[in-house]
Coordinates of C-alpha atoms in Angstrom, one line a residue:
Chain C
M263 CA -0.2 0.2 0.0
K264 CA 2.7 2.4 1.0
S265 CA 4.8 1.8 -2.1
T266 CA 1.7 2.4 -4.4
V267 CA 1.3 5.7 -2.8
R268 CA 5.2 6.4 -3.2
A269 CA 4.8 5.2 -6.8
R270 CA 1.9 7.8 -7.5
V271 CA 4.0 10.7 -5.8
I272 CA 6.9 9.7 -8.1
G273 CA 4.6 9.3 -11.2
R274 CA 3.2 12.7 -10.6
L275 CA 6.5 14.3 -10.1
V276 CA 8.1 12.8 -13.3
T277 CA 5.0 13.7 -15.3
M278 CA 3.6 17.0 -14.3
G279 CA 6.9 18.6 -12.4
P280 CA 9.0 19.7 -15.3
G281 CA 6.0 21.1 -17.3
F282 CA 4.4 23.0 -14.3
G283 CA 7.8 24.2 -13.0
F284 CA 8.5 25.5 -16.4
L285 CA 4.9 27.2 -16.3
I286 CA 5.5 28.7 -12.8
V287 CA 8.8 30.0 -13.8
F288 CA 8.2 31.4 -17.3
L289 CA 4.4 32.0 -16.9
A290 CA 3.0 32.7 -13.4
V291 CA 6.3 34.7 -12.2
P292 CA 6.3 36.9 -15.3
L293 CA 2.6 37.7 -14.7
A294 CA 3.0 38.4 -11.4
L295 CA 5.9 40.7 -11.8
V296 CA 3.6 42.7 -14.4
L297 CA 0.9 42.5 -11.8
S298 CA 3.2 44.1 -9.1
Y299 CA 4.8 46.6 -11.3
T300 CA 1.3 48.4 -11.4
V301 CA 1.9 49.6 -8.1
F302 CA 5.6 51.0 -8.4
R303 CA 7.1 54.0 -9.8
R304 CA 8.8 54.0 -13.2
G305 CA 12.7 54.2 -13.5
R306 CA 13.9 57.2 -15.3
F307 CA 15.6 55.0 -18.1
G308 CA 13.1 52.5 -17.8
G309 CA 12.9 49.7 -15.4
I310 CA 11.2 49.9 -12.0
V311 CA 11.5 52.4 -8.7
Y312 CA 10.2 50.4 -5.7
E313 CA 8.2 53.0 -4.2
P314 CA 4.6 52.5 -4.3
T315 CA 2.1 54.7 -5.7
G316 CA -1.2 54.9 -7.4
E317 CA -0.6 57.5 -10.1
N318 CA -0.2 54.7 -12.6
F319 CA -3.9 53.7 -12.1
T320 CA -5.3 57.7 -12.2
R321 CA -3.4 58.1 -15.2
L322 CA -5.7 55.8 -16.7
I323 CA -8.5 58.0 -16.5
D324 CA -6.5 61.1 -18.5
P325 CA -8.7 62.2 -21.3
L326 CA -5.9 61.5 -23.6
Y327 CA -5.7 57.6 -22.7
L328 CA -9.4 57.3 -22.1
D329 CA -9.9 58.5 -25.9
V330 CA -7.4 55.7 -26.8
V331 CA -9.4 53.0 -24.8
F332 CA -12.8 54.3 -26.0
G333 CA -11.5 54.2 -29.5
S334 CA -10.2 50.4 -29.2
V335 CA -13.6 49.1 -27.3
K336 CA -15.5 50.7 -30.3
L337 CA -13.4 48.9 -33.1
A338 CA -13.0 45.9 -31.2
T339 CA -17.0 45.8 -30.5
I340 CA -17.6 46.7 -34.2
T341 CA -15.3 43.7 -35.0
T342 CA -16.9 41.3 -32.7
L343 CA -20.3 42.1 -33.9
L344 CA -19.4 41.7 -37.5
A345 CA -17.7 38.3 -36.7
L346 CA -21.0 37.2 -34.7
L347 CA -23.2 38.0 -37.7
L348 CA -20.7 36.4 -40.2
A349 CA -20.0 33.2 -38.0
Y350 CA -23.2 32.3 -36.4
P351 CA -25.1 31.7 -39.6
T352 CA -21.9 29.8 -40.9
A353 CA -21.5 27.7 -37.8
Y354 CA -25.0 26.9 -37.9
M355 CA -24.6 25.7 -41.7
I356 CA -21.5 23.7 -40.6
A357 CA -23.3 21.6 -38.0
R358 CA -26.1 20.9 -40.7
L359 CA -23.7 19.5 -43.2
P360 CA -23.0 15.7 -43.7
A361 CA -20.4 14.3 -41.5
K362 CA -17.7 14.3 -44.3
W363 CA -18.2 17.8 -45.4
K364 CA -18.3 18.9 -41.8
V365 CA -14.6 18.2 -41.5
V366 CA -13.7 19.9 -44.7
A367 CA -15.8 22.8 -43.7
L368 CA -14.4 23.3 -40.3
V369 CA -10.5 22.6 -41.3
A370 CA -11.1 25.5 -43.9
V371 CA -12.0 27.9 -41.3
V372 CA -9.6 27.0 -39.0
L373 CA -6.8 27.0 -42.2
P374 CA -6.3 30.7 -42.3
F375 CA -6.0 30.9 -38.6
W376 CA -2.6 28.7 -38.5
T377 CA -1.0 31.1 -41.0
N378 CA 1.3 33.6 -40.7
F379 CA -0.7 36.5 -39.0
L380 CA 1.6 39.4 -40.6
I381 CA 1.0 37.7 -44.0
R382 CA -2.7 38.0 -43.4
T383 CA -2.4 41.3 -42.5
Y384 CA -0.1 42.2 -45.7
A385 CA -3.0 40.4 -47.7
W386 CA -5.2 43.5 -46.6
I387 CA -2.6 45.8 -47.6
V388 CA -2.1 44.3 -51.4
L389 CA -6.5 44.6 -51.4
L390 CA -6.9 48.0 -49.9
N391 CA -4.2 50.2 -51.5
S392 CA -4.9 52.9 -53.7
E393 CA -4.0 50.8 -56.9
G394 CA -5.3 47.6 -55.1
L395 CA -7.4 45.2 -56.3
V396 CA -10.8 46.9 -54.3
N397 CA -9.8 50.4 -56.3
S398 CA -9.2 48.8 -59.7
G399 CA -12.6 47.1 -59.2
L400 CA -14.0 50.7 -58.5
K401 CA -12.4 52.5 -61.2
A402 CA -13.5 49.5 -63.5
L403 CA -17.1 50.5 -62.8
G404 CA -16.7 53.9 -63.6
L405 CA -16.4 54.9 -59.9
G406 CA -13.5 57.1 -58.5
K407 CA -10.9 56.0 -56.2
V408 CA -11.9 55.8 -52.4
E409 CA -9.2 55.6 -49.7
L410 CA -9.5 52.5 -47.8
L411 CA -6.2 51.8 -46.2
Y412 CA -5.1 53.6 -43.4
T413 CA -8.7 54.1 -42.1
D414 CA -10.7 52.5 -39.1
G415 CA -12.4 50.4 -41.8
A416 CA -9.4 48.8 -42.7
I417 CA -8.3 47.9 -39.3
V418 CA -11.7 46.4 -38.7
A419 CA -11.6 44.6 -41.8
G420 CA -7.8 43.3 -40.4
L421 CA -8.9 42.1 -37.2
L422 CA -12.2 40.5 -38.7
Y423 CA -9.9 38.6 -41.1
A424 CA -7.4 37.8 -38.3
Y425 CA -9.9 36.3 -35.8
L426 CA -13.2 35.3 -37.3
P427 CA -11.9 31.6 -37.0
L428 CA -12.3 32.1 -33.1
M429 CA -15.8 32.8 -33.6
V430 CA -17.0 30.2 -36.0
L431 CA -15.3 27.3 -33.9
P432 CA -16.8 27.8 -30.4
L433 CA -20.4 28.7 -32.1
Y434 CA -20.0 25.5 -34.1
S435 CA -19.4 23.2 -31.0
A436 CA -22.4 24.8 -29.2
I437 CA -24.8 24.4 -31.9
E438 CA -23.6 20.9 -32.8
R439 CA -24.4 19.7 -29.4
L440 CA -28.0 21.3 -29.2
D441 CA -30.7 18.7 -29.4
P442 CA -32.7 18.8 -32.6
Q443 CA -35.9 17.7 -30.8
L444 CA -36.0 20.8 -28.9
R445 CA -36.3 22.8 -32.5
E446 CA -38.9 20.1 -33.6
A447 CA -41.0 20.5 -30.2
S448 CA -40.9 24.3 -30.7
A449 CA -41.8 24.1 -34.2
N450 CA -44.8 21.5 -33.3
L451 CA -46.1 23.7 -30.6
G452 CA -46.8 26.2 -33.7
A453 CA -43.4 28.8 -32.9
G454 CA -42.1 29.8 -36.6
P455 CA -38.7 29.7 -37.4
I456 CA -37.9 33.0 -36.0
R457 CA -39.6 32.6 -32.7
T458 CA -37.7 29.1 -32.4
F459 CA -34.4 30.9 -33.2
W460 CA -34.9 33.6 -30.8
S461 CA -36.2 31.7 -27.8
V462 CA -34.4 28.1 -28.4
T463 CA -31.6 28.1 -30.5
L464 CA -30.0 31.4 -29.4
P465 CA -30.3 31.2 -25.7
L466 CA -29.1 27.6 -25.5
S467 CA -25.8 28.7 -27.9
L468 CA -25.4 31.6 -25.9
P469 CA -22.1 30.1 -24.0
G470 CA -20.8 29.5 -27.6
V471 CA -21.6 33.0 -28.4
L472 CA -20.0 34.3 -25.1
T473 CA -16.7 32.2 -25.7
G474 CA -16.5 33.6 -29.6
C475 CA -16.9 37.1 -28.1
V476 CA -14.1 36.5 -25.7
F477 CA -11.8 35.0 -28.5
V478 CA -12.3 37.8 -30.7
F479 CA -12.7 40.9 -28.5
V480 CA -9.7 40.6 -26.1
P481 CA -6.9 40.0 -28.8
S482 CA -8.6 42.9 -30.9
L483 CA -8.0 45.0 -27.9
G484 CA -4.6 44.0 -27.7
N485 CA -3.4 44.0 -31.2
F486 CA -0.7 46.9 -32.4
V487 CA 0.4 45.1 -35.5
I488 CA -3.0 45.8 -37.6
P489 CA -3.5 49.2 -36.3
E490 CA -0.4 50.1 -37.2
L491 CA -0.2 48.4 -40.5
L492 CA -3.4 49.1 -41.9
G493 CA -4.4 52.1 -39.7
G494 CA -1.1 53.7 -40.8
G495 CA -0.7 54.6 -37.1
R496 CA -3.6 57.2 -37.1
R497 CA -5.4 55.2 -34.7
I498 CA -3.5 54.4 -31.5
M499 CA -5.5 51.2 -30.0
V500 CA -4.7 49.6 -26.3
G501 CA -2.2 47.4 -27.9
N502 CA -0.1 50.3 -29.5
L503 CA -0.2 51.8 -26.0
I504 CA 1.0 49.0 -24.2
R505 CA 4.0 48.3 -26.9
D506 CA 5.0 51.9 -26.7
Q507 CA 5.1 51.8 -22.8
F508 CA 7.3 49.0 -22.8
L509 CA 9.6 49.6 -26.0
K510 CA 9.5 53.3 -26.6
A511 CA 8.4 55.7 -23.2
R512 CA 9.9 53.0 -21.3
D513 CA 7.1 53.4 -18.8
W514 CA 6.7 50.0 -17.5
P515 CA 4.2 50.6 -14.5
F516 CA 2.0 52.5 -16.6
G517 CA 2.2 49.6 -19.7
S518 CA 1.5 47.0 -16.8
V519 CA -1.4 48.9 -15.3
L520 CA -2.8 49.0 -19.3
A521 CA -2.0 45.1 -19.6
L522 CA -3.8 44.5 -16.5
S523 CA -6.8 46.0 -17.7
V524 CA -6.7 43.7 -20.6
I525 CA -6.6 40.8 -18.5
G526 CA -9.5 42.2 -16.5
V527 CA -11.7 42.4 -19.5
L528 CA -10.8 38.9 -20.3
V529 CA -11.7 37.9 -17.1
L530 CA -14.7 39.5 -16.5
L531 CA -15.8 38.1 -20.1
L532 CA -15.0 34.4 -18.9
F533 CA -17.3 35.1 -16.0
A534 CA -19.9 36.0 -18.3
Q535 CA -19.6 32.8 -20.4
A536 CA -19.5 30.4 -17.1
W537 CA -22.2 32.1 -15.9
A538 CA -24.3 31.4 -19.6
T539 CA -22.9 27.9 -19.4
R540 CA -24.4 27.1 -16.0
R541 CA -27.8 28.7 -16.9
V542 CA -27.9 26.8 -19.7
G543 CA -27.0 23.6 -18.0
R544 CA -29.7 24.4 -15.4
D545 CA -32.6 24.9 -18.0
A546 CA -31.8 22.2 -20.2
Chain Z
M204 CA -41.3 18.0 -46.3
R205 CA -37.4 17.9 -46.7
R206 CA -37.3 20.1 -49.2
N207 CA -39.5 22.6 -47.4
A208 CA -36.6 22.2 -44.4
K209 CA -33.6 23.0 -46.9
R210 CA -35.3 25.9 -48.3
G211 CA -35.7 27.2 -45.0
H212 CA -32.0 27.4 -44.5
G213 CA -31.5 28.8 -48.0
W214 CA -31.0 32.6 -46.9
L215 CA -28.3 31.2 -44.6
Q216 CA -26.2 30.4 -47.7
L217 CA -25.1 33.6 -48.4
P218 CA -23.2 34.5 -45.0
F219 CA -22.0 30.7 -45.2
W220 CA -20.5 31.5 -48.6
L221 CA -19.4 35.0 -47.6
T222 CA -17.4 33.5 -44.8
Y223 CA -15.1 31.6 -47.3
V224 CA -14.9 34.2 -49.5
F225 CA -13.8 36.6 -46.9
L226 CA -11.2 34.2 -45.7
Y227 CA -9.6 33.1 -48.9
V228 CA -10.0 35.7 -51.7
P229 CA -7.1 38.2 -49.7
I230 CA -4.8 35.1 -49.7
A231 CA -5.5 34.0 -53.3
V232 CA -4.7 37.6 -54.4
V233 CA -1.3 37.5 -52.8
V234 CA -0.5 33.9 -54.2
L235 CA -1.5 34.8 -57.5
M236 CA 0.6 38.1 -57.4
S237 CA 3.8 36.3 -56.3
F238 CA 3.7 34.8 -59.8
N239 CA 3.6 38.3 -61.5
Q240 CA 6.4 39.2 -63.9
N241 CA 5.5 42.8 -63.4
K242 CA 7.5 45.1 -61.0
S243 CA 4.1 47.0 -60.0
A244 CA 2.5 44.7 -57.6
Y245 CA -0.8 45.3 -59.3
A246 CA -1.0 45.0 -63.0
W247 CA -0.7 41.5 -64.6
G248 CA 2.2 40.9 -66.6
G249 CA 2.5 37.3 -67.2
F250 CA 3.6 34.2 -65.1
S251 CA 7.1 34.2 -63.7
L252 CA 9.3 32.8 -61.3
R253 CA 11.7 35.7 -60.8
W254 CA 10.3 36.9 -57.1
Y255 CA 11.4 33.4 -56.1
S256 CA 14.5 33.3 -57.2
A257 CA 15.0 37.1 -55.9
L258 CA 14.2 35.6 -52.6
I259 CA 17.0 33.2 -52.2
G260 CA 19.6 36.1 -52.8
N261 CA 18.0 37.7 -50.1
E262 CA 20.4 37.5 -47.0
K263 CA 18.2 39.1 -44.5
I264 CA 15.5 36.8 -45.3
R265 CA 17.8 33.7 -45.3
D266 CA 19.1 34.9 -41.8
G267 CA 15.8 35.3 -40.5
L268 CA 14.7 31.8 -41.6
I269 CA 17.7 30.3 -40.1
N270 CA 17.0 31.9 -36.8
T271 CA 13.4 30.9 -37.1
L272 CA 14.2 27.2 -37.9
I273 CA 16.4 27.1 -34.7
V274 CA 13.8 28.5 -32.4
A275 CA 11.1 26.5 -33.8
F276 CA 12.7 23.1 -33.7
G277 CA 14.3 23.9 -30.1
A278 CA 10.6 25.0 -28.8
T279 CA 8.9 22.1 -30.4
V280 CA 10.9 19.5 -29.2
L281 CA 10.9 21.0 -25.6
S282 CA 7.0 21.9 -26.0
T283 CA 6.3 18.4 -27.2
V284 CA 8.2 16.3 -24.1
L285 CA 6.8 18.9 -21.5
G286 CA 3.5 18.8 -22.8
T287 CA 3.1 15.4 -23.4
L288 CA 4.2 14.3 -19.8
L289 CA 2.1 16.8 -18.6
A290 CA -1.1 16.0 -20.3
V291 CA -0.4 12.4 -19.1
G292 CA 0.1 13.6 -15.5
L293 CA -3.1 15.8 -15.8
A294 CA -5.3 12.6 -17.0
R295 CA -3.7 10.4 -14.5
Y296 CA -3.3 12.1 -11.1
N297 CA -4.7 15.6 -11.5
K298 CA -7.1 17.1 -9.0
S299 CA -6.0 20.3 -8.7
R300 CA -7.5 23.4 -11.0
L301 CA -4.5 25.2 -10.5
V302 CA -2.4 23.0 -12.7
D303 CA -5.2 22.7 -15.2
A304 CA -5.8 26.5 -15.3
L305 CA -2.0 27.2 -15.8
S306 CA -1.5 24.6 -18.6
T307 CA -4.4 26.2 -20.8
M308 CA -3.7 29.9 -20.0
P309 CA -0.9 30.6 -22.5
A310 CA -3.9 29.7 -25.5
I311 CA -6.2 31.9 -23.9
L312 CA -4.1 35.0 -23.0
P313 CA -3.5 37.5 -25.4
D314 CA 0.0 37.4 -26.8
L315 CA 1.0 40.9 -25.8
V316 CA 0.4 40.2 -22.4
L317 CA 2.6 37.0 -22.4
A318 CA 5.5 39.0 -24.5
I319 CA 5.7 41.9 -21.7
G320 CA 5.5 39.3 -19.1
L321 CA 8.5 37.7 -20.6
L322 CA 10.4 41.1 -21.5
V323 CA 10.0 42.1 -17.9
F324 CA 10.8 38.6 -16.5
Y325 CA 14.1 38.6 -18.7
A326 CA 15.3 41.9 -17.6
A327 CA 14.2 40.9 -13.8
V328 CA 16.4 38.0 -13.8
K329 CA 19.3 40.2 -16.1
M330 CA 19.1 37.5 -18.7
T331 CA 20.5 38.7 -22.3
L332 CA 18.2 38.3 -25.2
G333 CA 18.5 35.9 -27.8
L334 CA 17.5 33.2 -29.7
H335 CA 17.3 31.3 -26.3
S336 CA 14.8 33.9 -25.0
V337 CA 12.3 33.3 -27.8
L338 CA 12.6 29.8 -27.9
I339 CA 11.5 29.6 -24.0
A340 CA 8.6 32.0 -25.1
H341 CA 7.4 30.1 -27.6
T342 CA 7.8 26.7 -25.6
V343 CA 5.6 28.3 -23.1
F344 CA 2.3 28.5 -25.6
G345 CA 3.4 25.7 -27.6
M346 CA 3.4 23.4 -24.9
A347 CA -0.3 24.7 -24.1
F348 CA -1.5 23.3 -27.3
V349 CA 0.5 20.4 -27.4
T350 CA -0.9 19.4 -23.8
A351 CA -4.5 20.0 -25.1
V352 CA -4.0 18.0 -28.3
V353 CA -2.6 15.3 -26.4
R354 CA -5.2 15.3 -23.7
A355 CA -8.1 15.2 -26.3
R356 CA -6.3 11.7 -27.5
I357 CA -5.8 10.5 -23.8
S358 CA -9.7 11.0 -23.4
H359 CA -10.4 8.9 -26.5
A360 CA -7.9 6.2 -25.6
D361 CA -8.5 2.7 -24.2
T362 CA -6.6 2.5 -20.7
S363 CA -6.9 -1.4 -20.5
M364 CA -3.7 -2.1 -22.3
E365 CA -1.6 0.0 -19.7
E366 CA -3.4 -2.0 -16.8
A367 CA -2.5 -5.4 -18.3
S368 CA 1.2 -4.1 -18.7
R369 CA 1.3 -3.1 -15.4
D370 CA -0.7 -6.4 -14.1
L371 CA 1.9 -8.2 -16.1
G372 CA 4.8 -6.9 -13.9
A373 CA 6.1 -4.2 -16.5
T374 CA 7.8 -1.1 -14.6
P375 CA 6.0 2.3 -15.0
V376 CA 9.0 3.3 -17.5
T377 CA 8.6 0.2 -19.7
T378 CA 4.7 0.8 -19.5
F379 CA 5.0 4.4 -20.6
M380 CA 7.7 3.8 -23.2
R381 CA 6.0 0.6 -24.9
I382 CA 2.3 1.1 -24.3
T383 CA 1.1 4.8 -23.7
L384 CA 3.4 6.7 -26.0
P385 CA 2.8 4.1 -29.2
T386 CA -0.9 4.9 -28.0
L387 CA -0.6 8.7 -28.0
A388 CA 1.8 8.8 -30.9
P389 CA -0.7 10.5 -33.3
G390 CA -1.8 12.9 -31.0
I391 CA 1.9 13.7 -29.7
L392 CA 2.8 14.1 -33.4
A393 CA -0.2 16.4 -34.2
G394 CA 0.6 18.3 -31.2
A395 CA 4.4 18.8 -32.1
L396 CA 3.3 20.0 -35.8
L397 CA 1.2 22.7 -34.3
A398 CA 4.0 23.9 -31.8
F399 CA 6.1 23.9 -34.9
T400 CA 3.9 26.3 -37.3
L401 CA 2.9 28.2 -34.2
S402 CA 6.6 29.1 -33.6
I403 CA 7.6 30.1 -37.3
D404 CA 4.7 31.9 -37.6
E405 CA 4.8 33.8 -34.5
F406 CA 5.6 37.5 -34.3
V407 CA 4.3 39.4 -31.5
I408 CA 6.2 37.5 -28.6
A409 CA 9.3 37.1 -30.7
F410 CA 9.1 40.9 -31.4
F411 CA 9.7 41.3 -27.5
T412 CA 11.9 38.9 -26.6
A413 CA 14.3 38.5 -29.7
A414 CA 17.6 40.5 -29.7
P415 CA 17.7 42.9 -32.3
T416 CA 20.7 41.6 -34.0
E417 CA 19.0 38.2 -34.2
P418 CA 15.6 38.8 -35.6
T419 CA 13.1 36.0 -36.5
L420 CA 11.7 35.7 -39.9
P421 CA 8.2 37.2 -39.0
I422 CA 10.3 40.3 -37.3
V423 CA 12.2 40.5 -41.1
I424 CA 8.8 40.6 -42.6
Y425 CA 7.4 43.1 -40.2
S426 CA 10.0 45.5 -41.2
M427 CA 9.8 45.0 -45.0
V428 CA 5.8 44.9 -44.6
R429 CA 5.8 48.5 -42.9
F430 CA 7.5 49.8 -46.2
G431 CA 4.6 48.4 -48.0
V432 CA 3.7 46.2 -50.7
S433 CA 6.8 44.4 -52.6
P434 CA 6.4 41.4 -54.9
E435 CA 9.2 39.9 -53.0
I436 CA 7.0 39.6 -49.8
N437 CA 4.0 38.3 -52.0
A438 CA 6.6 35.2 -53.0
L439 CA 7.8 34.7 -49.5
A440 CA 4.1 35.1 -48.2
T441 CA 3.0 32.2 -50.7
L442 CA 5.9 30.0 -49.4
L443 CA 5.0 30.2 -45.8
L444 CA 1.4 29.8 -46.5
A445 CA 2.2 26.6 -48.3
V446 CA 4.2 25.1 -45.4
S447 CA 1.6 26.3 -42.9
F448 CA -1.6 24.7 -45.2
T449 CA 0.4 21.5 -45.3
V450 CA 1.3 21.1 -41.9
V451 CA -1.9 22.0 -40.5
I452 CA -3.7 19.4 -42.8
A453 CA -1.3 16.8 -41.7
A454 CA -1.9 17.3 -38.3
Q455 CA -5.5 17.3 -38.9
R456 CA -5.4 14.0 -40.4
M457 CA -3.6 12.6 -37.5
T458 CA -6.1 13.6 -34.7
K459 CA -9.4 15.2 -34.7
L460 CA -7.5 18.4 -34.3
S461 CA -11.0 20.3 -35.0
E462 CA -12.2 18.6 -31.9
A463 CA -9.5 19.4 -29.7
L464 CA -9.6 22.8 -30.3
S465 CA -13.2 23.7 -30.0

């Protein structure tokens, strides 16, 4: 008996020990450091002076930064809503496909996500450039040139392109799991397709909707490459602000506060998602 | 009746196809333009491979590629070993949600947050930046994906063989090497392939944790893309797309990847 206990302890240590240790050192400790930096003063040439202060947090409500926050939340929200609008019917259709085509359709959605992110963003420069495909099309139709690149619209297009697959996947697995009998029952009780969707399908797939929203909204806030490359640096988003605090302004404490607020949004949305999952579990 | 049901979903066809057009047209345009004879990136001047041969002569790209491959191979080996062991341990012993949460966190956490975390950490322990610092960073999230894929494989696996092996007196190490590993092999390989593509394509974390003198390929691409469109980037992009597509489809064939990640 004693030896099996020992064997289990050794087994645990050998299998989980190295990975767990690695994650503690290179994930938990770095995040704890960022967290702790939020309450200290910045060093004159970067780094940290260990004097406690609350001013990093009060800087967040400086109108200059509030503008950036509101602007990024606006663009990230538009992106998330567009993704939802496009991904929900897509996921719904995929869930109805025959098994063989289902896999093909899902892989086709995921494939672009695993390719180089810079190249996917670059593709939109090629498309939206003043000489690009979209403008050539407009010219051929006899319409004038429109400035497409370096606009908020271009940023939203880029973000949507980058994160749309992350919306389709959780929606698909939520819709796939729905019992078709519930929909039939709703139809038999006289509800039309729209009524059935609003009172049966949508509420039951809400956990998937929220997971998708987390996966699109949070990385959209933290992206600094797309606003720079497709927005031409005219629009500064939270991601750019964080990047600049660490690589340009060398204000690590304020950068940490910004990063912490992104994590805060993430945690909040995850809680909402967990709440929705529990609710659906209770009702079903 | 059935016809009717199908017609009811007819209007859903539009967003469905729109999604795929939206996902693939930009990629297709880049691939097409990479074979363009013209220097101007937009007007078609006939088929040519000149931009591919121009790539071979580009030293910055070549050096970046070498750096990327060193990092990707190292990070893949490390994250596959650590991730597989962790997945086995989690499936067999774990009751704590802490380990569970910690092992999935890198996949959920925005890359920028992980990037600054590691930058701050490297500075705090006074570690000089180089390829090793990128390698460690890529292992952190590569491991999360290997763990997820292998765990999915374990949940479908039959454990009776392991029990039989133990009952017949095999040591835990023998059982692990001769039963557990071969059973999990497709999952492990798929996880390794994913860790590899993630690493060769990863930009944000590398941007923060690489030394300026040793940029990885995505960092080189970033500095090129900032100056606008060039036919050489189209060719490079096409090659990278081909690599990622091949690897991901291979990984999909080995395991039900789409299932493990959703």
